[in-house]
PDB file of C-alpha atoms in Angstrom:
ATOM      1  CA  UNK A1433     205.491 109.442 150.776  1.00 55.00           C
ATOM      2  CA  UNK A1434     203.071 112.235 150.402  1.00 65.00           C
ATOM      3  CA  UNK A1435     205.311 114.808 148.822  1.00 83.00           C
ATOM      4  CA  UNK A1436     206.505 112.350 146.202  1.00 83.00           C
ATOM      5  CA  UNK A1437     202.398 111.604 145.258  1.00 87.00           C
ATOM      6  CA  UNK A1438     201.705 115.143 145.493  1.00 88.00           C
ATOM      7  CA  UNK A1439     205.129 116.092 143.110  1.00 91.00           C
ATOM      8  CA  UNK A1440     203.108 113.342 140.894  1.00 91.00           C
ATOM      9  CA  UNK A1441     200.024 114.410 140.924  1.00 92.00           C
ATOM     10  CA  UNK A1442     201.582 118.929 140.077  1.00 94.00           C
ATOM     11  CA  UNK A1443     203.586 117.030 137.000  1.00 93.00           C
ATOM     12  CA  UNK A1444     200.628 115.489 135.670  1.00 94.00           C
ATOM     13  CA  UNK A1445     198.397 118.472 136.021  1.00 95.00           C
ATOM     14  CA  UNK A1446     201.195 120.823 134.631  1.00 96.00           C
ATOM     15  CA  UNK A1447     201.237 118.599 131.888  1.00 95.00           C
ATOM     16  CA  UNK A1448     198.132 118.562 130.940  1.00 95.00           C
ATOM     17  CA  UNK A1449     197.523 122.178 131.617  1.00 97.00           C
ATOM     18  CA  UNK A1450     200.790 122.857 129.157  1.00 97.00           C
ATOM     19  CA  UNK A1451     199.149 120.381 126.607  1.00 96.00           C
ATOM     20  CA  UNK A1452     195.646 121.662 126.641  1.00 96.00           C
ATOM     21  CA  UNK A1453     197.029 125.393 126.103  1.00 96.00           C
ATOM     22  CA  UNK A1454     198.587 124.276 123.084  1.00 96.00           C
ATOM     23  CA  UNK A1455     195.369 122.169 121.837  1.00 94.00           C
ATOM     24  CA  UNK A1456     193.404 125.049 122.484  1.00 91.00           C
ATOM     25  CA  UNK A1457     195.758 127.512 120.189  1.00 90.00           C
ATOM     26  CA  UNK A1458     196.002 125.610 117.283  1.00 89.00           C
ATOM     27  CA  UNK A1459     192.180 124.930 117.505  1.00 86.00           C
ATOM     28  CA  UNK A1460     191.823 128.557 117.202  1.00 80.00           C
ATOM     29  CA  UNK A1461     193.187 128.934 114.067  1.00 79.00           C
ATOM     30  CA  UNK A1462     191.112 126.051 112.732  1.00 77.00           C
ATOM     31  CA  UNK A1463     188.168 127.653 111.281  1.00 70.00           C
ATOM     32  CA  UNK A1464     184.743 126.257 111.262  1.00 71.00           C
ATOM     33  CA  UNK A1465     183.189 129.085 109.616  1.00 70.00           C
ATOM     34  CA  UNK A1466     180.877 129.012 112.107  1.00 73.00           C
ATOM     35  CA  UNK A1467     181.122 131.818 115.237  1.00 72.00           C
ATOM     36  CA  UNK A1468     181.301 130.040 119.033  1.00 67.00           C
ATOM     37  CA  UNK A1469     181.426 126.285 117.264  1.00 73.00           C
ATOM     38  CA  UNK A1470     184.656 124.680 118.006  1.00 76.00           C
ATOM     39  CA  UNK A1471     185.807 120.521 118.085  1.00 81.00           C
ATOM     40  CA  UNK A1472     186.846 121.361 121.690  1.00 86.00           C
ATOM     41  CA  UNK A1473     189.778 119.409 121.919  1.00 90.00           C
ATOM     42  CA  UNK A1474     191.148 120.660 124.936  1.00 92.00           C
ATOM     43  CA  UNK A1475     188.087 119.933 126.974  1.00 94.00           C
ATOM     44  CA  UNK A1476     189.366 115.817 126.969  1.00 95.00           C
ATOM     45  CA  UNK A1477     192.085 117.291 129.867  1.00 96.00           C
ATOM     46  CA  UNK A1478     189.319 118.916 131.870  1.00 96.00           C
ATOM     47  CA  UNK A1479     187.441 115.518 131.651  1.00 97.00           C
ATOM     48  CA  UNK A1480     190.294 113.287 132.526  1.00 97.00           C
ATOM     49  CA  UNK A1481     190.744 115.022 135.385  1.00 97.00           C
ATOM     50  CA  UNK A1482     187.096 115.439 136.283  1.00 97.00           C
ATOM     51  CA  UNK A1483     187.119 111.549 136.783  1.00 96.00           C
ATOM     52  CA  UNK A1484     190.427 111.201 138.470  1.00 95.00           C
ATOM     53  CA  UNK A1485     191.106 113.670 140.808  1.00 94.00           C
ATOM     54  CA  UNK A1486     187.351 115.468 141.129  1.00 95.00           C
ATOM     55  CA  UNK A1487     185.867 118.536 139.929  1.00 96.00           C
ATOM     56  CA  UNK A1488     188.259 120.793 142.440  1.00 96.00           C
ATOM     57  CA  UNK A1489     191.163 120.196 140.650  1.00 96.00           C
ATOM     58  CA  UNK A1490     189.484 120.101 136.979  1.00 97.00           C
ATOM     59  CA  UNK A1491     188.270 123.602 137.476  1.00 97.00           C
ATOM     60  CA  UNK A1492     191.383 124.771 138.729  1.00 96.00           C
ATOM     61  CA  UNK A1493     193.141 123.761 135.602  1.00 97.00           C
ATOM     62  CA  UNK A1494     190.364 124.862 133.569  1.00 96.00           C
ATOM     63  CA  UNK A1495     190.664 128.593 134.905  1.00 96.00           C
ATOM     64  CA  UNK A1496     194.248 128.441 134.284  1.00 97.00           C
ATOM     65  CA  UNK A1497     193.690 127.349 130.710  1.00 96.00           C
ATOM     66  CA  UNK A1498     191.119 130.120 129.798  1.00 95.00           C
ATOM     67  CA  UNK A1499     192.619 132.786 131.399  1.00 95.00           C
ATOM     68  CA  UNK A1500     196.277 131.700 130.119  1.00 96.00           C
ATOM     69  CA  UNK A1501     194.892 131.089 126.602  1.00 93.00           C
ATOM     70  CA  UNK A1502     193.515 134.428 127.111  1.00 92.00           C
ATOM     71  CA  UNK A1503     196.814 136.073 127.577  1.00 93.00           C
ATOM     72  CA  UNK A1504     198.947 134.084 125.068  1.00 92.00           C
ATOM     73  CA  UNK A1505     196.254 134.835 122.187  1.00 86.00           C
ATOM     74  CA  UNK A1506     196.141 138.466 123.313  1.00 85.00           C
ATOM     75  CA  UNK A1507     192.260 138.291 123.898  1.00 83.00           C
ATOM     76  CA  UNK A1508     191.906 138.867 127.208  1.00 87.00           C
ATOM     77  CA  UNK A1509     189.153 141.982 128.465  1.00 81.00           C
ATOM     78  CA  UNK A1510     188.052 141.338 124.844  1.00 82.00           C
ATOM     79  CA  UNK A1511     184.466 140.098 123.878  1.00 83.00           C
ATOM     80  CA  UNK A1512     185.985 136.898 122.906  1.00 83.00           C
ATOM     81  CA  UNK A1513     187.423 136.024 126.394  1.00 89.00           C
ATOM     82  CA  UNK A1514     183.519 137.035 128.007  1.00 91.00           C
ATOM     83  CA  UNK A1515     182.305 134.369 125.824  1.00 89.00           C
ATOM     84  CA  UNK A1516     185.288 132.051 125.653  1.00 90.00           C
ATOM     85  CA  UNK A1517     185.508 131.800 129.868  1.00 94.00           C
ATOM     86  CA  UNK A1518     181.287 131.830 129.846  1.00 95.00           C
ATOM     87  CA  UNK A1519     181.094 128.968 127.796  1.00 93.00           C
ATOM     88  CA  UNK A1520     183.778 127.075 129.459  1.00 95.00           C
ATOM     89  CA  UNK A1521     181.782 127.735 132.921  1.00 96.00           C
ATOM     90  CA  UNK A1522     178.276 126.592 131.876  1.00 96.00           C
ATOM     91  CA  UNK A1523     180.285 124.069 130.121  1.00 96.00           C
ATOM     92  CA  UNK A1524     182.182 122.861 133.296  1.00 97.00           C
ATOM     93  CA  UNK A1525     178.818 122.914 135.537  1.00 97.00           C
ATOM     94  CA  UNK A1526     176.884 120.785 133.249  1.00 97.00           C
ATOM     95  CA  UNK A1527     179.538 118.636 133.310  1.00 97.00           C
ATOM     96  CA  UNK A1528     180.415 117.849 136.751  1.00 97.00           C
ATOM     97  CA  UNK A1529     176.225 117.243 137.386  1.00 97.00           C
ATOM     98  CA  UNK A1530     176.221 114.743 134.784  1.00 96.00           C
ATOM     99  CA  UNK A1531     178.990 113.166 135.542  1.00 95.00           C
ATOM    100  CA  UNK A1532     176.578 112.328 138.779  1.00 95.00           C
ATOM    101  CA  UNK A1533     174.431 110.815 137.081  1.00 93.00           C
ATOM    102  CA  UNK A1534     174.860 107.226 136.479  1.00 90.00           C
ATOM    103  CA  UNK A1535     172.565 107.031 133.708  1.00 92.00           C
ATOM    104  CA  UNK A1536     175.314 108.611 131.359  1.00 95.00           C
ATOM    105  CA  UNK A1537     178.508 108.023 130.841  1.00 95.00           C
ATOM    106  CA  UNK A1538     181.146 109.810 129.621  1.00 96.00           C
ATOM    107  CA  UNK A1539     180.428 110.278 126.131  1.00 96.00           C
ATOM    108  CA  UNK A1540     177.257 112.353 127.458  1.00 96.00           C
ATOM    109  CA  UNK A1541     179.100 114.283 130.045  1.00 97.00           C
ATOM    110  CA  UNK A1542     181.716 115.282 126.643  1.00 96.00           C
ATOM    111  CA  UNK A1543     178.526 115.798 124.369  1.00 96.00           C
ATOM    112  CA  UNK A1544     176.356 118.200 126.796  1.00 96.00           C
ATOM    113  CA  UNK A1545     179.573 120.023 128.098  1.00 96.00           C
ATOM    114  CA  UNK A1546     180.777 120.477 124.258  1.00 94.00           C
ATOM    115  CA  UNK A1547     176.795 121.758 123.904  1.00 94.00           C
ATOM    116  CA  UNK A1548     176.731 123.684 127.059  1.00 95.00           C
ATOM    117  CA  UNK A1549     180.259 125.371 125.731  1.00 94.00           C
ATOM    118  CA  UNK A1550     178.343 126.877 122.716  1.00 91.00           C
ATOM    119  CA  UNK A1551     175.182 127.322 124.775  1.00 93.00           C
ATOM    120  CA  UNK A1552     177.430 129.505 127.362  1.00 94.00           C
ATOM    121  CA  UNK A1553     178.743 131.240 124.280  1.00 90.00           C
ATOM    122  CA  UNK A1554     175.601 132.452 122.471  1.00 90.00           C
ATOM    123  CA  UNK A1555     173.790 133.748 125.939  1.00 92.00           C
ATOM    124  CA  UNK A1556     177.221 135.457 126.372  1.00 92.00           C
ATOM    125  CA  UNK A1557     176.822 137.078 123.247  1.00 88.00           C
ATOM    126  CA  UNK A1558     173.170 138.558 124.095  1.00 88.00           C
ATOM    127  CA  UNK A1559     174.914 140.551 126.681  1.00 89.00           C
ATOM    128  CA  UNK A1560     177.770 141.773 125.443  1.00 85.00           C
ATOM    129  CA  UNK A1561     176.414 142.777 121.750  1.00 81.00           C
ATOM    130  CA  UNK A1562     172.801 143.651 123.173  1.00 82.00           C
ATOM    131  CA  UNK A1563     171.177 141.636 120.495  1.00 82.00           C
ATOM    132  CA  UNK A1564     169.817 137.999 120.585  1.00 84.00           C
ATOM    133  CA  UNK A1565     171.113 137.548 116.881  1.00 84.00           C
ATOM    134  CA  UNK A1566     173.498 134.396 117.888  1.00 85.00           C
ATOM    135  CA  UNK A1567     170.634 132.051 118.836  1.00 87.00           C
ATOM    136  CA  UNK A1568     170.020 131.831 115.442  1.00 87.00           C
ATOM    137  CA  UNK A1569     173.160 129.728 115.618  1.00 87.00           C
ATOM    138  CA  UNK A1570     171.746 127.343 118.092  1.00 87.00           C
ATOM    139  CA  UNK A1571     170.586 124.156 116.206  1.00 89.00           C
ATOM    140  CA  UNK A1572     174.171 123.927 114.188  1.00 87.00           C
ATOM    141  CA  UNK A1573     175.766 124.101 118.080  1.00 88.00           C
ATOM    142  CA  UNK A1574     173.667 121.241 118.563  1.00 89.00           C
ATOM    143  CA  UNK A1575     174.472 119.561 115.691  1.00 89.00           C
ATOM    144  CA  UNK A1576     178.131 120.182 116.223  1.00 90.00           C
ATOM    145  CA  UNK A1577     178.242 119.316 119.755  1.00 91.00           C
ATOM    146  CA  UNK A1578     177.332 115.661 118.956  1.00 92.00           C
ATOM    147  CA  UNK A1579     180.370 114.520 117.136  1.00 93.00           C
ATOM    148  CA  UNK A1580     182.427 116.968 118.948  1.00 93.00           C
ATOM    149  CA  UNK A1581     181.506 115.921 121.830  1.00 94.00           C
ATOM    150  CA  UNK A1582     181.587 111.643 121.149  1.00 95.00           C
ATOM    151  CA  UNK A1583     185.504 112.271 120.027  1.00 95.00           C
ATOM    152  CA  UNK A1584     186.774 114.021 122.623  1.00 95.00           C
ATOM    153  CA  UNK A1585     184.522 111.772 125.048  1.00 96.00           C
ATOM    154  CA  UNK A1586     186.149 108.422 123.185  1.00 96.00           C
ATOM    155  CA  UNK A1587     189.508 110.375 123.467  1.00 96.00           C
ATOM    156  CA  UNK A1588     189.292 110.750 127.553  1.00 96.00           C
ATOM    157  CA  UNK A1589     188.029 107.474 127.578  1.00 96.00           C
ATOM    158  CA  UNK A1590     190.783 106.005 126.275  1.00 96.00           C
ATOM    159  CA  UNK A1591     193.324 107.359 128.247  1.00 95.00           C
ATOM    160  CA  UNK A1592     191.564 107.082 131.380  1.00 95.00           C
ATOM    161  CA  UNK A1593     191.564 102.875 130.449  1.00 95.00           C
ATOM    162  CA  UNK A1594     195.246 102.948 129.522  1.00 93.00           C
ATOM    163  CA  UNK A1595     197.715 101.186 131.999  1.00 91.00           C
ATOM    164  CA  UNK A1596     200.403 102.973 132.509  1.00 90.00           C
ATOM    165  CA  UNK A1597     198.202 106.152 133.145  1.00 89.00           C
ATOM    166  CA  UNK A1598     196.162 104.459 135.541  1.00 90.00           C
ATOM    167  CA  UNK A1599     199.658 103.335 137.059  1.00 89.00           C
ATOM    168  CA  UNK A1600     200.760 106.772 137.294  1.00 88.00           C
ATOM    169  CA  UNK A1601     197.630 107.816 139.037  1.00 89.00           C
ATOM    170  CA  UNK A1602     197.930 105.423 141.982  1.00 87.00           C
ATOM    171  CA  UNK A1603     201.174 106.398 142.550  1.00 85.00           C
ATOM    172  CA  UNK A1604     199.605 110.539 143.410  1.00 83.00           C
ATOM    173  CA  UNK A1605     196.882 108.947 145.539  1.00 78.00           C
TER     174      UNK A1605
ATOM    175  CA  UNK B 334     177.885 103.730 125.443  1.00 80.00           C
ATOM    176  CA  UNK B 335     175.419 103.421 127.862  1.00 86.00           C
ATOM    177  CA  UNK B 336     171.839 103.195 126.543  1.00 90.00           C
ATOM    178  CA  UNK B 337     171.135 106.694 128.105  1.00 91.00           C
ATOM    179  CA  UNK B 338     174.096 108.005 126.025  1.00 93.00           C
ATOM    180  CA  UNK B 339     172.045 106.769 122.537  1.00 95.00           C
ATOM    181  CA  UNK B 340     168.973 108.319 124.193  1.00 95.00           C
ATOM    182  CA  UNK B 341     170.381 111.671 124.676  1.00 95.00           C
ATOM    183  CA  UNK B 342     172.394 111.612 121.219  1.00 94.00           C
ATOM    184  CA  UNK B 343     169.127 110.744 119.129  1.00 95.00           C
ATOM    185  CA  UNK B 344     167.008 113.466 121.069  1.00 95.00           C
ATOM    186  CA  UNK B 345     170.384 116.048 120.494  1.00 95.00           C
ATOM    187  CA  UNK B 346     170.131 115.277 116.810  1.00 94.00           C
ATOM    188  CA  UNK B 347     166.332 115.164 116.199  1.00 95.00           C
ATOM    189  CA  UNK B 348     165.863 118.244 118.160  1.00 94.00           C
ATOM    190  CA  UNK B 349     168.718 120.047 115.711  1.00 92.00           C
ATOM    191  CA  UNK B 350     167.470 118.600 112.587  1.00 93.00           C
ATOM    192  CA  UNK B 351     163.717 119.490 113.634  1.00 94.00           C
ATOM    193  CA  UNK B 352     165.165 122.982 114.333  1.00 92.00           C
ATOM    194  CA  UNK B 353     166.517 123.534 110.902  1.00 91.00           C
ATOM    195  CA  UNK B 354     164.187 122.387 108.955  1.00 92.00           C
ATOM    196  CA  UNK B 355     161.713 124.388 110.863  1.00 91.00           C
ATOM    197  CA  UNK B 356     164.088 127.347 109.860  1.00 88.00           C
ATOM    198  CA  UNK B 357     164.544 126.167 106.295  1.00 87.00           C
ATOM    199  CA  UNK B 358     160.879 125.995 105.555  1.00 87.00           C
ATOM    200  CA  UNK B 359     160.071 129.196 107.314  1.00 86.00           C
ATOM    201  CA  UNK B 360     162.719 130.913 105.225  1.00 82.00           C
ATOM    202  CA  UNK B 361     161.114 129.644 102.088  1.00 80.00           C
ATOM    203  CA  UNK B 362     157.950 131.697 102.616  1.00 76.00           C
ATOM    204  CA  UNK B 363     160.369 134.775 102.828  1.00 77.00           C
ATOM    205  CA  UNK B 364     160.242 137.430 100.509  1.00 79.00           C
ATOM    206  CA  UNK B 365     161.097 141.101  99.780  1.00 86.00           C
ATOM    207  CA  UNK B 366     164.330 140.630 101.795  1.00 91.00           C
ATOM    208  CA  UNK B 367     166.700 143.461 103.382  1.00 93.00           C
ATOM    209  CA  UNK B 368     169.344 142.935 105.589  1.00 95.00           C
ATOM    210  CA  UNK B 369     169.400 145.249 108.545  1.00 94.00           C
ATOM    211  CA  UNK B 370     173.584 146.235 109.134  1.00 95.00           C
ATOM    212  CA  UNK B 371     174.268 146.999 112.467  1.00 94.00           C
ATOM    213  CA  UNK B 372     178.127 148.558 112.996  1.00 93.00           C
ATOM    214  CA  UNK B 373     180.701 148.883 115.651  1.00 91.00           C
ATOM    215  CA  UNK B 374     178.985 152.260 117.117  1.00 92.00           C
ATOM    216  CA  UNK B 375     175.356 151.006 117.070  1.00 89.00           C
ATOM    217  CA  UNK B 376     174.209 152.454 113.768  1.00 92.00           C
ATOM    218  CA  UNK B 377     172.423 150.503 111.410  1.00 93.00           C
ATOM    219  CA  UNK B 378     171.240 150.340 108.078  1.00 95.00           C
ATOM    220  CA  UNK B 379     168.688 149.032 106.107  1.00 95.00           C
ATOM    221  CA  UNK B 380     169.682 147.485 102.723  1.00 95.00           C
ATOM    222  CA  UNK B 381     167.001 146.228  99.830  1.00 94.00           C
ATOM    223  CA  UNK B 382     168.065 142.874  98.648  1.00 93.00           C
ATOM    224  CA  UNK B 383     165.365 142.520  96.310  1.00 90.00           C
ATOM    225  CA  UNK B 384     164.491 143.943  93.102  1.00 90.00           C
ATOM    226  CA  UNK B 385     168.265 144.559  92.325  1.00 91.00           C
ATOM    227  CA  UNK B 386     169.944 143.391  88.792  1.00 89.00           C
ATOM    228  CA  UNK B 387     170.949 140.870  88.803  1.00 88.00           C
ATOM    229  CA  UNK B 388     174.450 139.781  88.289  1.00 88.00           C
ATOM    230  CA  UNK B 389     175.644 143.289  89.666  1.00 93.00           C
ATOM    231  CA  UNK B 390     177.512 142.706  92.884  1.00 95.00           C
ATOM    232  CA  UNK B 391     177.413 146.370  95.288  1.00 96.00           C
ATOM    233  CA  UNK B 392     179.639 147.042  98.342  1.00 96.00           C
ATOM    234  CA  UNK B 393     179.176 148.996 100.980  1.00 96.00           C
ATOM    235  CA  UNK B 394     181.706 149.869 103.917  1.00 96.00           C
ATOM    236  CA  UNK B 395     181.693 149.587 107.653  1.00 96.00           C
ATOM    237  CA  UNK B 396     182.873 150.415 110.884  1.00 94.00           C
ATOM    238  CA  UNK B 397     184.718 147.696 112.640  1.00 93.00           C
ATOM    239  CA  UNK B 398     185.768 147.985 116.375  1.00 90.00           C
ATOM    240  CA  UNK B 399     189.373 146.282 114.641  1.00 90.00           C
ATOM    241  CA  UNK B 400     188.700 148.042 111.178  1.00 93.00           C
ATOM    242  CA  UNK B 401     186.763 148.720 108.085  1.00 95.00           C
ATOM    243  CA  UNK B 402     184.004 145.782 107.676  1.00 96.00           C
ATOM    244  CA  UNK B 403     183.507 145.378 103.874  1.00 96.00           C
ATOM    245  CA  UNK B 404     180.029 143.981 102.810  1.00 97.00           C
ATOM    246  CA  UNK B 405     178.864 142.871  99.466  1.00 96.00           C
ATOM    247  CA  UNK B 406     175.546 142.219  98.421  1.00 96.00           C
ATOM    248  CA  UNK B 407     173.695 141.005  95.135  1.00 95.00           C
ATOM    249  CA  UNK B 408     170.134 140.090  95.061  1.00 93.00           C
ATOM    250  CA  UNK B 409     168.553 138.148  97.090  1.00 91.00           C
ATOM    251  CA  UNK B 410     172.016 137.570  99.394  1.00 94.00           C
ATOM    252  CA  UNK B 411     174.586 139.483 101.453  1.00 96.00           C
ATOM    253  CA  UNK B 412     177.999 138.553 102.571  1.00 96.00           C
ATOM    254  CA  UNK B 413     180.849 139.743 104.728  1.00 96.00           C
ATOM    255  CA  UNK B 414     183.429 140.453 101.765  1.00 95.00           C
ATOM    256  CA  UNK B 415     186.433 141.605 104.115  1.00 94.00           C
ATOM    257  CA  UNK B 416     187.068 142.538 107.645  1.00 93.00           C
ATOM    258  CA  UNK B 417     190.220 142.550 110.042  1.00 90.00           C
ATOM    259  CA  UNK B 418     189.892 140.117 112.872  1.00 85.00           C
ATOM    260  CA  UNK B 419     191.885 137.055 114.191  1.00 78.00           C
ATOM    261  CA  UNK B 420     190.133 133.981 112.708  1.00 78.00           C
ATOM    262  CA  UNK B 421     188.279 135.782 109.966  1.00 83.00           C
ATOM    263  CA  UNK B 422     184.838 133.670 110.464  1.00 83.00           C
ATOM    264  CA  UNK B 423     182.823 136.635 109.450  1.00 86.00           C
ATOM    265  CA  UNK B 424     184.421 136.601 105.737  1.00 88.00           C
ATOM    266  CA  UNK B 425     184.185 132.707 105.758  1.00 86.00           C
ATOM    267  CA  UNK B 426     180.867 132.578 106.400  1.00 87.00           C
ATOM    268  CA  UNK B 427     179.729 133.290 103.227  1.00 90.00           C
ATOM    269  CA  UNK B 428     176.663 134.665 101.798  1.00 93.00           C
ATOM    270  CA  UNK B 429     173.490 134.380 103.344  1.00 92.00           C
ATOM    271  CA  UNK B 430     169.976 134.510 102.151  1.00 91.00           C
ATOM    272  CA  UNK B 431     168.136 133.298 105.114  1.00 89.00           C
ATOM    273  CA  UNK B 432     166.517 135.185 107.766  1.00 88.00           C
ATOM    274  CA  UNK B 433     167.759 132.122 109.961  1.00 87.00           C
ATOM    275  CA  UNK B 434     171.465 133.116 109.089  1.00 88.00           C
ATOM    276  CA  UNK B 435     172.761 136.080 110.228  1.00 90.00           C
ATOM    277  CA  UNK B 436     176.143 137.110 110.025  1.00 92.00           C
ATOM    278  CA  UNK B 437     177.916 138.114 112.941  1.00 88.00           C
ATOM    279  CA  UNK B 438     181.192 139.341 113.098  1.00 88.00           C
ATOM    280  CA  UNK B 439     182.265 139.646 117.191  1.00 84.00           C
ATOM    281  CA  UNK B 440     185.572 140.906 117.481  1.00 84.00           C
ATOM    282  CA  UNK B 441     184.089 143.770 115.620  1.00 89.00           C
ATOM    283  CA  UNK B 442     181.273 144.112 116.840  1.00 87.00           C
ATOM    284  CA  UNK B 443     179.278 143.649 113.809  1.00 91.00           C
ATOM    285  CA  UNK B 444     176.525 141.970 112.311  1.00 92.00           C
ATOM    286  CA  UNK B 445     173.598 141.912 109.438  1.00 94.00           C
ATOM    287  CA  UNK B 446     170.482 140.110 110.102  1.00 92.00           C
ATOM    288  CA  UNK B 447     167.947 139.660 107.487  1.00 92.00           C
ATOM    289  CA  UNK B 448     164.406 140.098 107.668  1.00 89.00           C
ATOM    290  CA  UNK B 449     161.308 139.983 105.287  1.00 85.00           C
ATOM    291  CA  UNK B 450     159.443 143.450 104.156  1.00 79.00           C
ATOM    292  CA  UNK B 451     155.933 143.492 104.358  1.00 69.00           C
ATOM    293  CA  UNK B 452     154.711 144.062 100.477  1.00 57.00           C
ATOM    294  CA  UNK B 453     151.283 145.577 101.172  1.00 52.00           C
ATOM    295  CA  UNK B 454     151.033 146.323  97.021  1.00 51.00           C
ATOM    296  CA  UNK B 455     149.670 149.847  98.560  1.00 51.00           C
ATOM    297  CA  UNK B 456     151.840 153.081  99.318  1.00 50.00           C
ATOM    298  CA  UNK B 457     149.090 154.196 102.407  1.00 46.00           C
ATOM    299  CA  UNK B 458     145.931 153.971 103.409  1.00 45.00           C
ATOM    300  CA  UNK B 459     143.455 156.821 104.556  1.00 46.00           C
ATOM    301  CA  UNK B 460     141.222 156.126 107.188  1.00 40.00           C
TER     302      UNK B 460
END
């Protein structure tokens, strides 16, 4: 029954590529007050899927997301897409190699990638205003990252454990 | 949590905290300070924030790539009053008086850094 696993599997990852558009929206009319710091709610989908279907299909939902956030928000070929799909790259990368290492778990791979997000997101920002004035914002990314990235690392967590979504899972494999 | 999750967590935190105290005690020693305004077509200008009277807030606008960038300054501080942009976290930053907190305004391509003037108590020297 491969078709029926693999209709599974397209749901789920529609789903969660419908959700985490939305997450990401409202998030960006949450202000922190602070430029390139964000909760980074949306990042929980690309870490579900991380640990249940691999880093191929994570990415590909994650490209989706940034470029169809992009387009809904009207930002795209503006500065704030550059650092927006930089910071989810270096955020992705850092990601998938410590999610390797079995020293960590989750809750690191959720607090580096949320760090890794704003770190993406400042060197960004050296490029395309030709000043190194957003490094100044570097310790308060750190800062941020940490409970940032602990929720949305608790959040994944606690799906990935629930039953009926571990259910659903064996039923695309 | 794994115990290489607390690790990581306590080194994240110390290494912010460290940062910004390092920052805040740095800034302390500051004096004489201007901020430097850099606008959407790469001009900048230098504004005194010391020396002024106080009480008096001045404002002084800008070119935005979305609009006009308003900036208002009093002594000692500078802040982004108003600007056009989607989220508005220029104008919600606030005033700054720290050399360690610029204000950067992206969608418009915009920013003030501060910095310290050297006070050499002489006008020149002849050598």
């Amino acid at each position: 029954m491969k078709n029926r696993s693999e209709v599974y599997k397209v749901a789920l990852l529609s789903m969660f590529l419908t959700v985490s558009i939305v997450v990401s929206i409202i998030e960006s009319y949450i202000p922190t007050g602070i430029p390139s710091v964000r909760l980074g709610l949306a990042n929980v989908f690309t870490i579900i899927i991380l640990y249940t279907y691999g880093a191929k299909d994570a990415l590909f939902v994650l490209v989706l997301r940034v470029f169809l956030v992009g387009i809904l928000r009207g930002t795209i070929a503006t500065p704030t897409f550059i650092l927006s799909a930089s910071g989810a790259t270096l955020s992705f990368m850092v990601m998938y190699l410590i999610s390797k290492v079995k020293y960590f778990s989750i809750i690191s791979v959720s607090v580096l990638g949320s760090l890794a997000h704003s770190v993406g997101q400042i060197v960004a920002s050296i490029f395309v205003m030709d000043t190194a004035v957003m490094i100044y914002y570097f310790p308060i990314s750190i800062a941020v990252s940490i409970p940032a990235g602990i929720i949305t690392g608790l959040l994944a967590i606690k799906v990935l454990k629930m039953e009926s979504f571990i259910e659903y899972i064996e039923q695309t494999k | 949590m794994k115990r290489g999750d607390l690790i990581l967590v306590g080194a994240l935190l110390t290494l912010s905290i460290t940062i910004m105290v390092v920052f805040a005690v740095l800034n302390a020693n500051t004096s004489n300070l201007i901020a430097v305004v850099t606008d959407a077509n790469g001009e900048t200008e230098t504004i005194e924030l010391y020396g002024l009277e106080e009480g008096i807030t001045y404002e002084k606008t800008y070119v935005g790539t979305l609009g006009d960038v308003v900036v208002e300054y009093e002594n000692g501080r500078i802040r982004v009053a108003k600007e056009t942009s989607p989220q508005n976290i220029c104008s919600k930053q606030g005033w700054t008086s720290s050399v360690y907190k610029p204000l950067v305004c992206l969608p418009n391509d915009f920013y003030i850094t501060l910095d310290s003037k050297e006070d050499t108590g002489i006008d020149g020297e002849v050598g």
